[in-house]
């Protein structure tokens, strides 16, 4: 594929019959979200481009990643498993003891480092005098939401001492035309950056990019280990470096092919209420204090498209993002934990709720030890439920895995509880299973099936 930005991806989807253009006028207040939620839950739900958005000039793009086919294309591959195999081969060739060390060497190779350009499509229009956040057709998704949100933002910040940049995906609620609230957790890299700027007594520069190559949008939402650079990781995934441009009012760089860039600073002391927000669990997150972001400039393409996502009870678009992470991070887990054979993030658990893991048991109690180790580091550190099975269990078939768990579970022996986290070790519980009926009986039944009057 030759796509380098969101436009190329949209063209690819349209050529392949994966895009539906909605030509009637729609409202960004609940209506677009309601349409998207219904389409997202269809087996063949397409990406949606709403061309006429009430009160706004920009079209709105939703459900971009909402199928296995589209998330694969977004990561520059026809099949996620092919990308998994490439990552596994590259990690095997790379030197280093841990998966983090090996991955860092891969993504920080000169061929994948971002390159700076002087002319950027995202700066065709520059608004410094009166930048207006409200001109962006951000959606109000659920009736109980506290306002309109940017839901696919790439939030760039820089650590003031080391200069290391983070690109993360955090909730951004629009407060007014010049102000937004950014929600992040205490464990997020941007929180560490913020504390460093607080120590210096200076407001933190932040840039919010929207659009660009979908592979970078994906990378922004992935919990990469050890502060590995998301932009370089995107360059590695697509095997082409990401073009970056300097912001016009702050010392940060953003993807040159972005549709919209919002530049500004985060106030050190001032907070405001952010939320409630209906999130991917299917429940509301209640309102809480969040840092205030003041806009200094908005730059954009002349004919900008606003991409966003609608989250809620699965299956939704973000489920496919989680499944991509499941496939891409399997080789990383296998470097640190060679006994792991496969892993499945059930869609009901999205990113953090649950993981089904099969492993080749080498010693008694290995499953329990693995759960403890996974809770200490990496992608599954905050998982609420880990279930570990023997290698003969196909964890890609949740029905089989749950059948095994429910019927073989002995609570006092198999369950580990750590705070709000639960681990279930079902390895080494060998017992004879029911097998298919006698082959001779099956052959007789096949011959006499019609005689039984069963069609």
Coordinates of C-alpha atoms in Angstrom, one line a residue:
X1 CA 0.0 0.0 0.0
X2 CA 1.2 3.5 -0.8
X3 CA -0.9 5.4 1.8
X4 CA 1.0 7.9 3.9
X5 CA -1.9 9.7 5.6
X6 CA -5.6 9.5 6.5
X7 CA -6.6 10.6 3.0
X8 CA -4.8 7.6 1.4
X9 CA -6.5 5.3 3.9
X10 CA -9.9 6.7 3.2
X11 CA -9.3 6.2 -0.6
X12 CA -8.3 2.6 0.0
X13 CA -11.4 1.9 2.1
X14 CA -13.6 3.5 -0.6
X15 CA -12.0 1.5 -3.4
X16 CA -12.5 -1.7 -1.4
X17 CA -16.1 -1.1 -0.5
X18 CA -15.3 -0.5 3.2
X19 CA -16.5 3.1 3.4
X20 CA -20.0 4.5 3.5
X21 CA -20.6 8.2 2.8
X22 CA -23.5 9.6 4.7
X23 CA -24.8 12.6 2.6
X24 CA -27.7 13.7 4.7
X25 CA -27.2 16.3 7.5
X26 CA -26.5 14.8 10.9
X27 CA -26.0 16.3 14.4
X28 CA -22.7 15.8 16.3
X29 CA -24.8 15.9 19.5
X30 CA -25.7 12.2 20.0
X31 CA -26.9 11.5 16.5
X32 CA -23.6 10.6 14.8
X33 CA -22.7 8.5 17.8
X34 CA -26.0 6.6 17.7
X35 CA -25.6 5.8 14.0
X36 CA -21.9 4.7 14.5
X37 CA -22.8 2.6 17.6
X38 CA -25.4 0.7 15.6
X39 CA -23.1 0.2 12.6
X40 CA -20.2 -0.9 14.8
X41 CA -22.1 -3.8 16.1
X42 CA -22.9 -5.2 12.7
X43 CA -20.6 -8.0 11.5
X44 CA -19.8 -6.1 8.3
X45 CA -20.1 -2.6 9.7
X46 CA -18.3 -0.1 7.5
X47 CA -16.3 3.1 8.2
X48 CA -18.6 6.1 8.0
X49 CA -17.8 9.5 6.5
X50 CA -20.5 12.0 7.5
X51 CA -20.2 14.8 4.9
X52 CA -22.8 17.2 6.3
X53 CA -22.4 17.9 10.0
X54 CA -24.9 20.4 11.5
X55 CA -23.2 23.6 12.5
X56 CA -19.7 22.6 11.1
X57 CA -17.8 22.7 7.8
X58 CA -15.6 19.7 8.5
X59 CA -16.8 16.1 7.7
X60 CA -16.6 13.5 10.5
X61 CA -15.1 10.1 10.0
X62 CA -16.0 7.2 12.4
X63 CA -15.5 3.4 12.8
X64 CA -12.2 3.7 10.9
X65 CA -10.6 0.7 12.6
X66 CA -13.8 -1.3 13.1
X67 CA -13.0 -4.7 11.4
X68 CA -10.1 -7.1 11.3
X69 CA -9.5 -6.2 7.7
X70 CA -9.4 -2.4 8.3
X71 CA -7.2 -2.6 11.4
X72 CA -4.8 -4.8 9.4
X73 CA -4.7 -2.2 6.6
X74 CA -4.2 0.6 9.1
X75 CA -1.0 -1.2 10.2
X76 CA 0.2 -1.6 6.6
X77 CA -0.5 -5.3 6.4
X78 CA -3.2 -7.6 4.9
X79 CA -3.1 -10.0 7.8
X80 CA -2.2 -9.2 11.4
X81 CA -0.6 -12.6 11.8
X82 CA 1.9 -11.8 9.1
X83 CA 2.9 -8.7 11.0
X84 CA 3.1 -10.8 14.2
X85 CA 5.5 -13.2 12.5
X86 CA 7.7 -10.3 11.2
X87 CA 7.9 -8.9 14.7
X88 CA 8.8 -12.3 16.1
X89 CA 11.6 -12.7 13.5
X90 CA 13.0 -9.3 14.1
X91 CA 13.0 -9.7 17.9
X92 CA 14.8 -13.0 17.5
X93 CA 17.6 -11.3 15.5
X94 CA 17.8 -8.3 17.8
X95 CA 20.2 -8.4 20.7
X96 CA 19.2 -7.9 24.3
X97 CA 18.0 -9.8 27.3
X98 CA 14.5 -8.5 27.6
X99 CA 11.7 -7.8 25.1
X100 CA 12.0 -4.1 25.9
X101 CA 15.7 -3.9 25.1
X102 CA 15.2 -5.8 21.8
X103 CA 12.2 -3.7 20.8
X104 CA 14.0 -0.5 21.6
X105 CA 16.9 -1.4 19.3
X106 CA 14.4 -2.3 16.5
X107 CA 12.4 0.9 16.6
X108 CA 15.3 3.3 17.2
X109 CA 17.2 2.1 14.1
X110 CA 18.0 5.1 11.9
X111 CA 15.7 3.9 9.2
X112 CA 12.6 4.3 11.4
X113 CA 13.4 7.5 13.2
X114 CA 11.0 10.4 12.4
X115 CA 12.2 13.0 9.9
X116 CA 11.6 16.7 10.1
X117 CA 10.0 18.5 7.1
X118 CA 9.6 22.2 6.5
X119 CA 6.3 22.1 4.5
X120 CA 3.5 20.3 6.3
X121 CA -0.1 19.7 5.1
X122 CA -1.3 20.2 8.7
X123 CA -0.2 23.8 8.5
X124 CA -2.0 24.9 5.4
X125 CA -4.2 27.1 7.6
X126 CA -2.8 28.7 10.8
X127 CA -5.1 30.3 13.4
X128 CA -3.3 32.2 16.1
X129 CA -5.4 35.3 16.7
X130 CA -8.7 33.6 17.5
X131 CA -8.3 29.8 17.4
X132 CA -11.7 28.2 18.0
X133 CA -11.9 24.7 19.5
X134 CA -15.6 24.7 19.0
X135 CA -15.2 24.8 15.2
X136 CA -14.1 21.2 15.5
X137 CA -17.1 18.9 15.2
X138 CA -16.3 16.9 18.3
X139 CA -19.1 14.6 19.3
X140 CA -21.2 14.2 22.4
X141 CA -21.5 10.5 22.4
X142 CA -23.8 9.4 25.3
X143 CA -26.6 11.4 27.0
X144 CA -24.9 11.5 30.3
X145 CA -21.5 12.7 29.0
X146 CA -20.2 16.0 30.5
X147 CA -19.7 17.6 27.1
X148 CA -18.0 17.1 23.7
X149 CA -14.8 15.1 23.5
X150 CA -11.9 14.6 21.1
X151 CA -11.7 10.8 21.2
X152 CA -8.8 10.0 18.8
X153 CA -6.2 12.6 19.9
X154 CA -2.5 12.1 19.7
X155 CA -1.3 14.2 22.7
X156 CA 2.4 15.2 22.4
X157 CA 4.5 16.3 25.5
X158 CA 8.2 16.6 26.2
X159 CA 10.1 15.8 29.4
X160 CA 12.1 19.0 30.1
X161 CA 15.3 17.4 31.4
X162 CA 15.9 14.5 29.0
X163 CA 13.9 16.0 26.1
X164 CA 12.2 12.6 25.5
X165 CA 8.8 13.0 23.8
X166 CA 5.6 11.1 24.6
X167 CA 2.7 10.6 22.2
X168 CA -0.3 9.3 24.1
X169 CA -4.0 9.0 23.7
X170 CA -5.9 10.7 26.5
X171 CA -9.5 12.0 26.9
X172 CA -9.8 15.6 25.8
X173 CA -13.1 17.4 26.8
X174 CA -13.8 20.8 25.1
X175 CA -14.7 23.4 27.7
X176 CA -14.9 26.5 25.4
X177 CA -13.3 28.0 22.3
X178 CA -9.9 28.3 23.9
X179 CA -9.9 25.8 26.7
X180 CA -10.0 22.0 27.1
X181 CA -9.6 19.5 30.0
X182 CA -7.1 16.6 29.5
X183 CA -7.6 13.5 31.5
X184 CA -4.6 11.2 32.2
X185 CA -3.7 8.6 34.9
X186 CA -0.9 9.0 37.4
X187 CA 0.9 6.1 35.7
X188 CA 0.9 7.8 32.2
X189 CA 4.1 9.2 30.8
X190 CA 2.5 12.6 30.3
X191 CA 1.9 12.7 34.1
X192 CA 5.6 12.2 34.7
X193 CA 6.3 15.0 32.2
X194 CA 3.8 17.3 34.0
X195 CA 5.5 16.7 37.4
X196 CA 8.9 17.6 35.8
X197 CA 7.4 20.9 34.4
X198 CA 5.8 21.6 37.8
X199 CA 9.2 21.2 39.5
X200 CA 10.6 23.9 37.1
X201 CA 7.6 26.2 37.8
X202 CA 6.8 26.4 34.0
X203 CA 3.6 25.5 32.2
X204 CA 3.9 22.3 30.1
X205 CA 3.8 22.7 26.3
X206 CA 1.3 20.3 24.7
X207 CA 0.3 19.6 21.1
X208 CA -2.8 17.6 20.1
X209 CA -2.7 16.1 16.6
X210 CA -5.7 14.6 15.0
X211 CA -5.5 12.4 11.9
X212 CA -2.5 11.5 9.8
X213 CA -1.3 8.0 9.2
X214 CA -3.6 5.7 11.1
X215 CA -0.7 3.5 12.2
X216 CA 0.5 6.4 14.4
X217 CA -3.0 6.9 15.8
X218 CA -2.8 3.2 16.8
X219 CA 0.7 3.6 18.3
X220 CA -0.5 6.5 20.5
X221 CA -2.9 4.2 22.3
X222 CA -0.5 1.3 22.9
X223 CA 1.2 0.9 26.3
X224 CA 4.7 0.6 25.0
X225 CA 7.3 -0.6 27.5
X226 CA 10.0 1.7 28.9
X227 CA 9.0 4.9 27.3
X228 CA 9.8 3.7 23.8
X229 CA 9.0 6.4 21.3
X230 CA 5.6 6.0 19.7
X231 CA 6.5 7.8 16.5
X232 CA 9.5 5.6 15.9
X233 CA 7.4 2.5 16.7
X234 CA 4.9 3.6 14.0
X235 CA 7.9 4.1 11.6
X236 CA 9.0 0.5 12.4
X237 CA 5.5 -0.9 11.9
X238 CA 5.1 0.7 8.5
X239 CA 8.8 0.4 7.6
X240 CA 8.8 4.1 6.6
X241 CA 9.7 7.0 8.9
X242 CA 7.0 9.4 10.0
X243 CA 7.4 13.0 8.7
X244 CA 7.1 15.5 11.5
X245 CA 6.7 19.3 11.5
X246 CA 7.6 21.9 14.1
X247 CA 4.7 23.5 15.9
X248 CA 4.1 27.2 15.3
X249 CA 3.8 28.4 19.0
X250 CA 5.5 25.7 21.1
X251 CA 8.7 23.6 21.1
X252 CA 7.1 20.3 19.9
X253 CA 6.9 18.4 16.7
X254 CA 3.7 16.8 15.3
X255 CA 2.9 14.5 12.3
X256 CA 3.1 16.6 9.2
X257 CA 0.2 14.7 7.6
X258 CA -2.2 15.4 10.5
X259 CA -5.7 16.9 9.6
X260 CA -5.8 19.2 12.7
X261 CA -3.2 20.3 15.3
X262 CA -4.1 22.1 18.5
X263 CA -1.1 23.8 20.2
X264 CA -1.1 25.1 23.7
X265 CA 0.0 24.8 27.3
X266 CA -1.2 22.9 30.3
X267 CA -1.7 25.1 33.4
X268 CA 0.4 24.0 36.4
X269 CA -2.1 24.8 39.1
X270 CA -5.6 25.1 37.6
X271 CA -7.9 22.1 37.2
X272 CA -11.5 21.8 36.1
X273 CA -14.1 19.1 36.3
X274 CA -13.8 16.6 33.4
X275 CA -16.7 14.1 32.7
X276 CA -18.8 12.2 33.2
X277 CA -17.7 10.1 30.2
X278 CA -19.3 7.0 28.9
X279 CA -16.2 4.8 28.2
X280 CA -15.4 1.5 26.6
X281 CA -16.5 -0.6 29.6
X282 CA -20.1 0.3 28.9
X283 CA -20.4 2.4 32.0
X284 CA -19.9 6.1 32.8
X285 CA -16.7 7.3 34.5
X286 CA -17.8 10.0 36.9
X287 CA -16.6 13.6 36.7
X288 CA -13.2 14.3 38.4
X289 CA -10.6 17.1 38.3
X290 CA -8.4 17.3 35.2
X291 CA -5.6 19.6 34.0
X292 CA -6.6 22.6 32.0
X293 CA -5.2 23.1 28.5
X294 CA -5.1 26.6 27.0
X295 CA -5.0 26.9 23.2
X296 CA -2.4 29.1 21.6
X297 CA -2.9 28.0 18.0
X298 CA -4.9 25.7 15.7
X299 CA -3.4 24.6 12.4
X300 CA -5.1 22.4 9.9
X301 CA -5.5 21.3 6.3
X302 CA -7.8 23.5 4.1
X303 CA -10.3 20.7 3.7
X304 CA -9.7 18.9 7.0
X305 CA -11.5 15.7 8.0
X306 CA -12.2 15.1 11.7
X307 CA -11.7 11.4 12.6
X308 CA -13.0 10.2 16.0
X309 CA -14.2 7.0 17.7
X310 CA -17.3 6.1 19.5
X311 CA -16.8 3.8 22.6
X312 CA -19.2 1.8 24.6
X313 CA -20.2 -1.7 25.3
X314 CA -18.4 -4.2 23.0
X315 CA -18.2 -5.0 20.2
X316 CA -17.1 -1.6 19.1
X317 CA -14.2 -0.1 17.1
X318 CA -11.8 -0.1 20.0
X319 CA -12.1 -3.9 20.3
X320 CA -10.3 -4.3 17.0
X321 CA -7.5 -2.0 18.2
X322 CA -7.2 -4.3 21.3
X323 CA -7.1 -7.4 19.1
X324 CA -4.3 -5.8 17.1
X325 CA -2.3 -5.2 20.3
X326 CA -3.0 -8.8 21.3
X327 CA -1.4 -10.1 18.1
X328 CA 1.5 -7.6 17.9
X329 CA 2.5 -8.0 21.6
X330 CA 2.4 -11.8 21.6
X331 CA 6.1 -12.0 20.4
X332 CA 7.2 -9.5 23.0
X333 CA 5.5 -11.5 25.8
X334 CA 7.1 -14.7 24.5
X335 CA 10.6 -13.2 24.7
X336 CA 10.2 -12.5 28.4
X337 CA 8.0 -15.5 29.1
X338 CA 9.0 -18.3 26.6
X339 CA 6.4 -20.7 28.0
X340 CA 3.5 -18.6 26.6
X341 CA 2.0 -20.2 23.6
X342 CA -0.9 -17.9 22.7
X343 CA -3.0 -15.2 24.2
X344 CA -6.5 -13.9 23.7
X345 CA -8.0 -10.6 24.8
X346 CA -11.8 -11.3 24.7
X347 CA -13.7 -8.4 23.2
X348 CA -15.7 -8.1 26.4
X349 CA -12.5 -7.1 28.2
X350 CA -11.3 -4.6 25.7
X351 CA -7.7 -3.5 26.6
X352 CA -7.4 -4.3 30.2
X353 CA -10.1 -6.5 31.6
X354 CA -9.2 -10.0 30.8
X355 CA -6.6 -12.2 29.1
X356 CA -6.8 -15.9 28.3
X357 CA -3.3 -17.4 28.1
X358 CA -2.1 -20.9 27.1
X359 CA 1.4 -22.1 28.0
X360 CA 3.5 -25.1 27.7
X361 CA 4.0 -26.2 31.3
X362 CA 7.5 -27.1 32.2
X363 CA 7.2 -27.4 36.0
X364 CA 4.5 -27.7 38.6
X365 CA 3.1 -24.3 39.7
X366 CA 4.4 -22.5 36.6
X367 CA 1.0 -21.1 35.8
X368 CA 0.7 -19.4 39.2
X369 CA 4.3 -18.0 38.9
X370 CA 3.5 -16.7 35.4
X371 CA 0.4 -14.8 36.7
X372 CA 2.5 -13.2 39.5
X373 CA 5.2 -12.2 36.9
X374 CA 2.7 -10.7 34.5
X375 CA 1.2 -8.6 37.3
X376 CA 4.6 -7.1 38.0
X377 CA 5.4 -5.8 34.5
X378 CA 4.4 -5.0 31.0
X379 CA 1.2 -5.1 29.0
X380 CA -0.9 -7.2 31.5
X381 CA 0.2 -5.4 34.7
X382 CA -3.2 -3.9 35.3
X383 CA -5.3 -6.8 34.0
X384 CA -8.3 -7.5 36.2
X385 CA -8.6 -11.2 35.2
X386 CA -5.8 -13.5 33.9
X387 CA -6.7 -17.1 33.1
X388 CA -3.9 -19.6 32.3
X389 CA -4.5 -22.8 30.5
X390 CA -2.5 -25.8 29.3
X391 CA -1.2 -25.7 25.7
X392 CA -3.9 -28.0 24.4
X393 CA -6.6 -25.4 25.1
X394 CA -7.4 -23.1 22.1
X395 CA -7.6 -19.7 23.9
X396 CA -8.8 -18.2 20.6
X397 CA -12.0 -20.2 21.2
X398 CA -13.4 -18.5 24.4
X399 CA -16.2 -21.0 24.6
X400 CA -13.8 -23.9 25.0
X401 CA -11.7 -21.9 27.5
X402 CA -14.7 -20.9 29.6
X403 CA -16.0 -24.5 29.5
X404 CA -12.6 -25.7 30.8
X405 CA -12.5 -23.1 33.5
X406 CA -16.0 -23.4 34.8
X407 CA -16.0 -27.2 34.9
X408 CA -12.4 -27.7 36.2
X409 CA -12.1 -24.8 38.6
X410 CA -11.4 -25.6 42.2
X411 CA -11.5 -22.2 44.0
X412 CA -9.2 -23.0 47.0
X413 CA -6.6 -24.4 44.7
X414 CA -6.7 -22.4 41.4
X415 CA -7.6 -18.8 42.2
X416 CA -5.2 -16.0 43.1
X417 CA -6.4 -12.7 44.3
X418 CA -4.3 -9.5 44.5
X419 CA -6.4 -6.5 45.4
X420 CA -8.9 -6.1 42.6
X421 CA -7.0 -8.5 40.3
X422 CA -7.9 -12.2 39.9
X423 CA -5.7 -14.9 38.5
X424 CA -6.9 -18.4 37.6
X425 CA -4.3 -21.2 37.1
X426 CA -5.8 -24.1 35.3
X427 CA -2.6 -25.7 34.1
X428 CA -1.5 -29.2 35.0
X429 CA -5.1 -30.4 35.7
X430 CA -5.0 -33.4 33.4
X431 CA -8.1 -35.5 33.3
X432 CA -9.6 -37.8 30.7
X433 CA -12.0 -35.9 28.5
X434 CA -15.1 -37.3 26.6
X435 CA -14.1 -38.0 23.1
X436 CA -16.0 -38.5 19.9
X437 CA -18.3 -41.5 19.7
X438 CA -17.0 -44.9 18.4
X439 CA -16.0 -44.4 14.7
X440 CA -18.0 -47.5 13.7
X441 CA -21.1 -46.1 15.3
X442 CA -20.6 -42.7 13.6
X443 CA -20.3 -44.5 10.2
X444 CA -23.4 -46.5 10.8
X445 CA -25.3 -43.3 11.8
X446 CA -24.2 -41.6 8.6
X447 CA -25.5 -44.4 6.5
X448 CA -28.8 -44.6 8.3
X449 CA -29.4 -40.9 9.0
X450 CA -32.3 -40.6 6.6
X451 CA -34.0 -43.6 8.1
X452 CA -34.3 -41.8 11.5
X453 CA -36.2 -39.0 9.7
X454 CA -33.6 -36.4 10.8
X455 CA -32.7 -33.8 8.2

